[in-house]
mmCIF file of C-alpha atoms and ligand atoms in Angstrom:
data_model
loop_
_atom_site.group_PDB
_atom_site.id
_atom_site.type_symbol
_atom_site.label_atom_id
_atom_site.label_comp_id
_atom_site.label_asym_id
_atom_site.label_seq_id
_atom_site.Cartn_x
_atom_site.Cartn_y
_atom_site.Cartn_z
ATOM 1 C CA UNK A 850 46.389 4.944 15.054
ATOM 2 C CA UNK A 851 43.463 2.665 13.847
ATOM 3 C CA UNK A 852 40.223 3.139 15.336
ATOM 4 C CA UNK A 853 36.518 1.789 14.493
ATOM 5 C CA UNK A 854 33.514 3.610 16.130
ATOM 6 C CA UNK A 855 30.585 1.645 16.328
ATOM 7 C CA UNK A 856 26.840 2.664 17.205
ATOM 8 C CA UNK A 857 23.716 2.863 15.847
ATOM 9 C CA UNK A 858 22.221 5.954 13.329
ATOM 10 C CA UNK A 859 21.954 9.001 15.741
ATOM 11 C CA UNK A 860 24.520 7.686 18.381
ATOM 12 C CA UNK A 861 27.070 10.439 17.509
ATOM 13 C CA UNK A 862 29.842 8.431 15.511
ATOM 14 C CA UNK A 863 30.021 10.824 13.101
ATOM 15 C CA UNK A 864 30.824 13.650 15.641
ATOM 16 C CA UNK A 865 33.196 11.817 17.903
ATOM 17 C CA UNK A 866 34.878 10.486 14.144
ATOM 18 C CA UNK A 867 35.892 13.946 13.463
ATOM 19 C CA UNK A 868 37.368 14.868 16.771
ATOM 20 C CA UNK A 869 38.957 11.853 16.863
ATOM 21 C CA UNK A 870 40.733 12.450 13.533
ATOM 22 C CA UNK A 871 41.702 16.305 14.612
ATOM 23 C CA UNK A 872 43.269 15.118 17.888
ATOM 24 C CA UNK A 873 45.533 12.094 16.664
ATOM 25 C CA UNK A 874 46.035 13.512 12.838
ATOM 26 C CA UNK A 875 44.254 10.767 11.214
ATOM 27 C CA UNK A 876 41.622 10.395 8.738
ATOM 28 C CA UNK A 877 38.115 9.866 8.853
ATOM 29 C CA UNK A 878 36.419 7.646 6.658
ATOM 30 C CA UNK A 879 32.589 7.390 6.953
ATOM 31 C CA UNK A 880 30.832 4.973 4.891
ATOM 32 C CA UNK A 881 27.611 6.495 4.819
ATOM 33 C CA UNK A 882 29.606 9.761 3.482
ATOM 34 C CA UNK A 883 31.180 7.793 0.576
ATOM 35 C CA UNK A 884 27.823 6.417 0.321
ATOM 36 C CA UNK A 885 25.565 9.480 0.058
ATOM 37 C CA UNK A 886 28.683 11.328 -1.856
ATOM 38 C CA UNK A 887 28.331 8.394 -4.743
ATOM 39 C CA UNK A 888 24.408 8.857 -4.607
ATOM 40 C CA UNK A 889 24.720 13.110 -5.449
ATOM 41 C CA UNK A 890 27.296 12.715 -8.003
ATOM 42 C CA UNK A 891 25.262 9.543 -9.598
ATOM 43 C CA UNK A 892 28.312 7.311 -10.355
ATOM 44 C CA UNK A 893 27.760 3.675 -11.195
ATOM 45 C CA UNK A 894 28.037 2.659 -7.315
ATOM 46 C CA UNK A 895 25.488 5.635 -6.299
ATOM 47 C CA UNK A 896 22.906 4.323 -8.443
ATOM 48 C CA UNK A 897 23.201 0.729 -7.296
ATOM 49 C CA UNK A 898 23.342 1.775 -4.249
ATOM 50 C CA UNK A 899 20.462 4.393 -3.887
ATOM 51 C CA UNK A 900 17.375 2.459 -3.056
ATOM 52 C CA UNK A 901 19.015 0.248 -0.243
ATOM 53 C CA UNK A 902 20.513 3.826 1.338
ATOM 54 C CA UNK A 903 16.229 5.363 1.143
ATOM 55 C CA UNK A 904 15.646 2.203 2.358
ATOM 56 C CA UNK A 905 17.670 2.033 5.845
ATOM 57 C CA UNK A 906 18.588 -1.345 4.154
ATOM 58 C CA UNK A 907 22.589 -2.066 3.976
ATOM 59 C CA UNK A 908 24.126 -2.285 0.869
ATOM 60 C CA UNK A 909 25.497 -4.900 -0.278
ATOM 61 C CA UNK A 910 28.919 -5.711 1.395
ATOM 62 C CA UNK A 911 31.092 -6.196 -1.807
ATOM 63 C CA UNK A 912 30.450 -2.660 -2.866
ATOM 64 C CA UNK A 913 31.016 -1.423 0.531
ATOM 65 C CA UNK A 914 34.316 -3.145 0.995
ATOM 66 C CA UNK A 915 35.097 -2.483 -2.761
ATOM 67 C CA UNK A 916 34.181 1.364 -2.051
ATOM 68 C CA UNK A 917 36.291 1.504 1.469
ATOM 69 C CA UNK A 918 39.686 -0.890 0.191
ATOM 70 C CA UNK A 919 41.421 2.137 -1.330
ATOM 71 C CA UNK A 920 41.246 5.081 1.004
ATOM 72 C CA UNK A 921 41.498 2.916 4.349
ATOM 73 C CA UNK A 922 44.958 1.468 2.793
ATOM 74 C CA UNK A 923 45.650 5.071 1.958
ATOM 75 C CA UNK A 924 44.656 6.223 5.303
ATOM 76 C CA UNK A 925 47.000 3.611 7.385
ATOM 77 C CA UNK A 926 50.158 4.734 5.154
ATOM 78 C CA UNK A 927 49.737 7.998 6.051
ATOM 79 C CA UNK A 928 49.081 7.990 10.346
ATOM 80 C CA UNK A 929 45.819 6.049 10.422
ATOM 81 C CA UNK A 930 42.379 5.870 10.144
ATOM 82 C CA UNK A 931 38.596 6.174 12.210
ATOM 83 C CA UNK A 932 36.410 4.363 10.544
ATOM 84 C CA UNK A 933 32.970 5.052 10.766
ATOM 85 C CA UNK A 934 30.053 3.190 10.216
ATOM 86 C CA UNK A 935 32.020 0.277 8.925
ATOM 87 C CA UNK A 936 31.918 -2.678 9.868
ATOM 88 C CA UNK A 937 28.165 -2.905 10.763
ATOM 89 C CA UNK A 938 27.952 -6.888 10.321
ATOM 90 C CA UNK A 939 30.150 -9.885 10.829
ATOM 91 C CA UNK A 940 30.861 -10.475 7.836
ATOM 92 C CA UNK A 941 31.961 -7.423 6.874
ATOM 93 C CA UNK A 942 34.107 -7.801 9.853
ATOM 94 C CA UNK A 943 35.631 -10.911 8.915
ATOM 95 C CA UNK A 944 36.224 -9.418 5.637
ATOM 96 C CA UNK A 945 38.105 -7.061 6.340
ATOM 97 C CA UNK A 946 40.232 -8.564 8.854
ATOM 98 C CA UNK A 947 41.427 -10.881 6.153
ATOM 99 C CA UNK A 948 42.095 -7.773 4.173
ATOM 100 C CA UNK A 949 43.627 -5.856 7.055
ATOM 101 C CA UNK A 950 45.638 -8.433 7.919
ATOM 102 C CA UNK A 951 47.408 -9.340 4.978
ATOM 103 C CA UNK A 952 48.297 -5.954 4.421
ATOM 104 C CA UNK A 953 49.441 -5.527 8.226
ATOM 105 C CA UNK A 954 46.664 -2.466 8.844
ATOM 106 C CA UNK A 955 44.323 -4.234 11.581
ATOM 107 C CA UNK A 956 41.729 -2.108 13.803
ATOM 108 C CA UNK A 957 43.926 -1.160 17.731
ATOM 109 C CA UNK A 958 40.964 -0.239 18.899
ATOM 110 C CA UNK A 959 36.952 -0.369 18.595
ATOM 111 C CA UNK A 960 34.682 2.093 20.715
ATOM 112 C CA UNK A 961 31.155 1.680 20.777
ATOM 113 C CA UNK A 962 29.381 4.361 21.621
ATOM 114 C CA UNK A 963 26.343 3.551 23.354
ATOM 115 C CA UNK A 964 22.838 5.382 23.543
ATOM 116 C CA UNK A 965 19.429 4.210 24.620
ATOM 117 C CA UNK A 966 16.736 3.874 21.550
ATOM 118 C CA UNK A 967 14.299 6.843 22.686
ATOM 119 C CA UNK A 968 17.401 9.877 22.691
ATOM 120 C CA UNK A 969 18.527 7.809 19.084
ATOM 121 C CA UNK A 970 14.890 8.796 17.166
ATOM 122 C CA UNK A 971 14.926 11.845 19.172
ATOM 123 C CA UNK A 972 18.302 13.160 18.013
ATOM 124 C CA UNK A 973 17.623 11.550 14.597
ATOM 125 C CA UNK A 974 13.657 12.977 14.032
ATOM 126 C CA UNK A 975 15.296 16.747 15.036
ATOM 127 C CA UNK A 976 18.474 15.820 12.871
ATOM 128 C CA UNK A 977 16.334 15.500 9.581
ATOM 129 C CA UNK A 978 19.337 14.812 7.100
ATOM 130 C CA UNK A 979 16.855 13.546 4.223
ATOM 131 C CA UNK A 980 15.450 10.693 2.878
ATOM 132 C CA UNK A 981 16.566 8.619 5.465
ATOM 133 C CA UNK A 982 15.288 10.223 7.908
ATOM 134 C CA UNK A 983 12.104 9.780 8.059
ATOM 135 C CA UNK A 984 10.086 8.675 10.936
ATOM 136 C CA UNK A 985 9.307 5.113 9.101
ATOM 137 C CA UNK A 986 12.717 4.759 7.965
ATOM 138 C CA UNK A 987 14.562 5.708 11.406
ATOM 139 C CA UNK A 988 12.456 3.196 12.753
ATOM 140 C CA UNK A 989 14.144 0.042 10.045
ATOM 141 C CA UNK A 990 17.412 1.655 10.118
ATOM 142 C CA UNK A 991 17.265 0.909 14.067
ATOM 143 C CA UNK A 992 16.033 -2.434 13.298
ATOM 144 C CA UNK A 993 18.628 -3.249 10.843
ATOM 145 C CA UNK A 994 21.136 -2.080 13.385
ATOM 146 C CA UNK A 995 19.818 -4.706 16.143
ATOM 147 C CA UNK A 996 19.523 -7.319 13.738
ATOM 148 C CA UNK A 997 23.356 -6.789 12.097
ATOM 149 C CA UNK A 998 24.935 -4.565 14.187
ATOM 150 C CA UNK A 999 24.421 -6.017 17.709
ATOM 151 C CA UNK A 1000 26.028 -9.593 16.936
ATOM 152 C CA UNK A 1001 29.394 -7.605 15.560
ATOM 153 C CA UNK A 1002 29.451 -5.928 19.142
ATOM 154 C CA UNK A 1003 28.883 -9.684 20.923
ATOM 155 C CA UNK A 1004 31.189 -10.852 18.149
ATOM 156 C CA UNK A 1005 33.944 -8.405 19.305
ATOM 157 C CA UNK A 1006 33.071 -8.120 23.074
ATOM 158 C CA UNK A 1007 35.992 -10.502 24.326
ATOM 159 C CA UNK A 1008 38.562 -8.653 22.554
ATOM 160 C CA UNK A 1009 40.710 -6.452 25.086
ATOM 161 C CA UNK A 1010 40.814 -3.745 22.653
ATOM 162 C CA UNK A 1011 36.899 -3.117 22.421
ATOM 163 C CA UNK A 1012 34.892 -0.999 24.898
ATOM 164 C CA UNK A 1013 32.044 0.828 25.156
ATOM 165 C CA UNK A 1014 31.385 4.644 26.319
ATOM 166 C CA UNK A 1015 27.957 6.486 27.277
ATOM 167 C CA UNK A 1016 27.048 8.353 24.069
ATOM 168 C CA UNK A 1017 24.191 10.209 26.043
ATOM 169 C CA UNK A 1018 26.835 13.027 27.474
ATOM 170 C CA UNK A 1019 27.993 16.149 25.807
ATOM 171 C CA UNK A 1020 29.844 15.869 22.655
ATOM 172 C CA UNK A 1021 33.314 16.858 24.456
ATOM 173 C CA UNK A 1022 32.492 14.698 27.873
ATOM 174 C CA UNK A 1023 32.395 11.553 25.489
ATOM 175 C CA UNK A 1024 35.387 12.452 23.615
ATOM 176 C CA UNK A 1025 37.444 12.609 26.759
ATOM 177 C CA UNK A 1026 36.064 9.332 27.765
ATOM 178 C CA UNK A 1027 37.270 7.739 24.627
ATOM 179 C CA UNK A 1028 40.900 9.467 24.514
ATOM 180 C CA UNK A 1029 40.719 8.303 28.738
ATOM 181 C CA UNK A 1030 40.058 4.501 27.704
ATOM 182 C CA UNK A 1031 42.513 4.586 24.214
ATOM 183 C CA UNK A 1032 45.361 6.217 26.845
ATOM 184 C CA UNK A 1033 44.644 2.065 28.378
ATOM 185 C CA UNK A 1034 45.515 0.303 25.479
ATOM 186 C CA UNK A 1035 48.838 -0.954 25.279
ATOM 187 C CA UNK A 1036 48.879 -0.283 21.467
ATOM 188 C CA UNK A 1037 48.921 3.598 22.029
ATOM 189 C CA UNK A 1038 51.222 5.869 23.643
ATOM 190 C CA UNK A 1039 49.047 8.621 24.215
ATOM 191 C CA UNK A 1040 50.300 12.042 26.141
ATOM 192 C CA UNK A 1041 48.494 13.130 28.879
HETATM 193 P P1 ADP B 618 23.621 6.086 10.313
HETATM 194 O O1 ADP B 618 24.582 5.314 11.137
HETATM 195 O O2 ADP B 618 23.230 7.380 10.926
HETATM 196 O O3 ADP B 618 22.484 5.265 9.781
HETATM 197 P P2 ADP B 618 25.496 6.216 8.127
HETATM 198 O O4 ADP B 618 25.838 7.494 7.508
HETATM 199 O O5 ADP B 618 26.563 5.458 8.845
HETATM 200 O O6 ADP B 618 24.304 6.598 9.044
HETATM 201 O O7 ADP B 618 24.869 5.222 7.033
HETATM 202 C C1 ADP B 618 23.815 5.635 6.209
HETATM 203 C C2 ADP B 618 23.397 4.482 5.278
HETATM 204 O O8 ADP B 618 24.513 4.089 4.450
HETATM 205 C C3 ADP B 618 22.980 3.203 5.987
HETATM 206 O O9 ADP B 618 21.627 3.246 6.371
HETATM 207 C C4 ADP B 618 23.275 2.163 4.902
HETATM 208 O O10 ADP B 618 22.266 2.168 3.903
HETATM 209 C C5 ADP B 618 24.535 2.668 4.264
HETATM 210 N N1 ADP B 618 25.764 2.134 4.885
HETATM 211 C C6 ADP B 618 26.699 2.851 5.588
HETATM 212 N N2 ADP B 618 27.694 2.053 6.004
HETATM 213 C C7 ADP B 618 27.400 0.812 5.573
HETATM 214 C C8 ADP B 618 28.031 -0.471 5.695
HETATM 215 N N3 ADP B 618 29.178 -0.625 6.367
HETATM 216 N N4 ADP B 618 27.434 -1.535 5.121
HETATM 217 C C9 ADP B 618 26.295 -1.408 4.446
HETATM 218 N N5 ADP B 618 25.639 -0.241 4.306
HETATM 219 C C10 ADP B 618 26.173 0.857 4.853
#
C-alpha cells in the first residue's frame, strides 16, 4: 500500500502517519523527521538545510527528493509506504511521479486531512516542538503552506484516488474515516 497524507503543520499527519503504518504494515517516512534527524546529527544535508527548517521556509526540493529516493524505494519493496509531509509543492509532485513511475512505485492513494487555521496555531502554539514553533514562525509556515501546498491539493483534486477527511475529530474518529474511504478505492482490498 502507497499512501501520501497531506495537510498543513499542526493538521495531525504525523499522528494519522503512524497509525496508518501499524494497521497496513507499512512504513512511515516523514520528511520533516529526516529533516530535523539530519539537523541533530549535523551531516552535510542538516547544515544546508538548517536555516530554511528555523525559517518555516522549504528546503530546497533536490535535497528533499535526494534525501527521500532511497528509503521510499526501500519502503515499496518491502509492503509500502505513508509518506508524510512530502510532496508539499507541484513540483515536487511532478518529480516524483517521474521517479515513481519509472520504477513502477506510484502514490494509490492521497488523503488530505483538513483543519481550519485557528485549531492549526492552537494545536501548534500548545505543541511547542522548537524552533519552529514559534508564534512568528507558525504564522510563515502556514503561509508557505497556502502559497505551495494548496495548488498541489487543486493540482490533485480530479484524481479519483484523492480525498479529503475532517482533521478536527479525535485522533481514532479520523483514522477510521481514512481506513472507511481507502476500503473505496479499487486499488485496495481492505478487510472489514
Ligand atoms: P509541519 O508540517 O508540522 O510543518 P514537518 O515536520 O512536515 O512539519 O516539516 C517541518 C519542516 O521541514 C518544514 O517547515 C520544512 O522546512 C521542512 N520540510 C519538510 N518536508 C518538506 C518538503 N517536502 N519540502 C521542503 N521542505 C520540507
Amino acid at each position: 500500500m502507497r499512501l501520501l497524507l497531506i495537510g498543513a503543520p499542526g493538521s495531525g499527519k504525523g499522528t494519522q502517519a503512524e497509525r496508518l503504518a501499524e494497521r497496513f504494515n507499512i512504513t512511515h517516512i516523514s520528511s520533516g523527521d529526516l529533516l530535523r534527524q539530519h539537523v541533530r546529527d549535523q551531516t552535510s544535508i542538516g547544515q544546508t538545510i538548517k536555516a530554511y527548517v528555523d525559517a518555516g521556509d522549504l528546503v530546497p526540493d533536490s535535497v528533499v527528493l535526494d534525501m527521500l529516493r532511497k528509503p521510499v524505494v526501500a519502503a515499496a519493496e518491502s509492503g509500502g509506504y505513508v509518506l508524510d509531509g512530502f510532496p508539499r509543492t507541484v513540483d515536487q509532485a511532478k518529480a516524483a511521479f517521474e521517479v515513481a513511475h519509472s520504477l513502477g512505485v506510484e502514490v494509490q492513494a492521497a488523503v488530505h486531512l483538513d483543519v481550519p487555521d485557528e485549531e492549526l496555531i492552537r494545536r501548534l502554539l500548545a505543541r511547542g516542538r522548537g524552533s519552529d514553533d514559534s508564534a512568528e514562525v507558525i504564522a510563515h509556515r502556514l503561509q508557505v503552506y497556502r502559497e505551495k501546498t494548496i495548488p498541489l491539493l487543486e493540482y490533485y483534486a480530479s484524481r479519483e484516488w484523492m480525498f479529503a477527511v475532517d482533521g478536527t475529530r479525535p485522533p481514532g474518529q479520523v483514522h477510521e474515516d481514512i481506513v472507511t474511504r481507502l476500503r473505496k478505492l479499487a486499488a485496495f482490498d481492505i478487510p472489514d
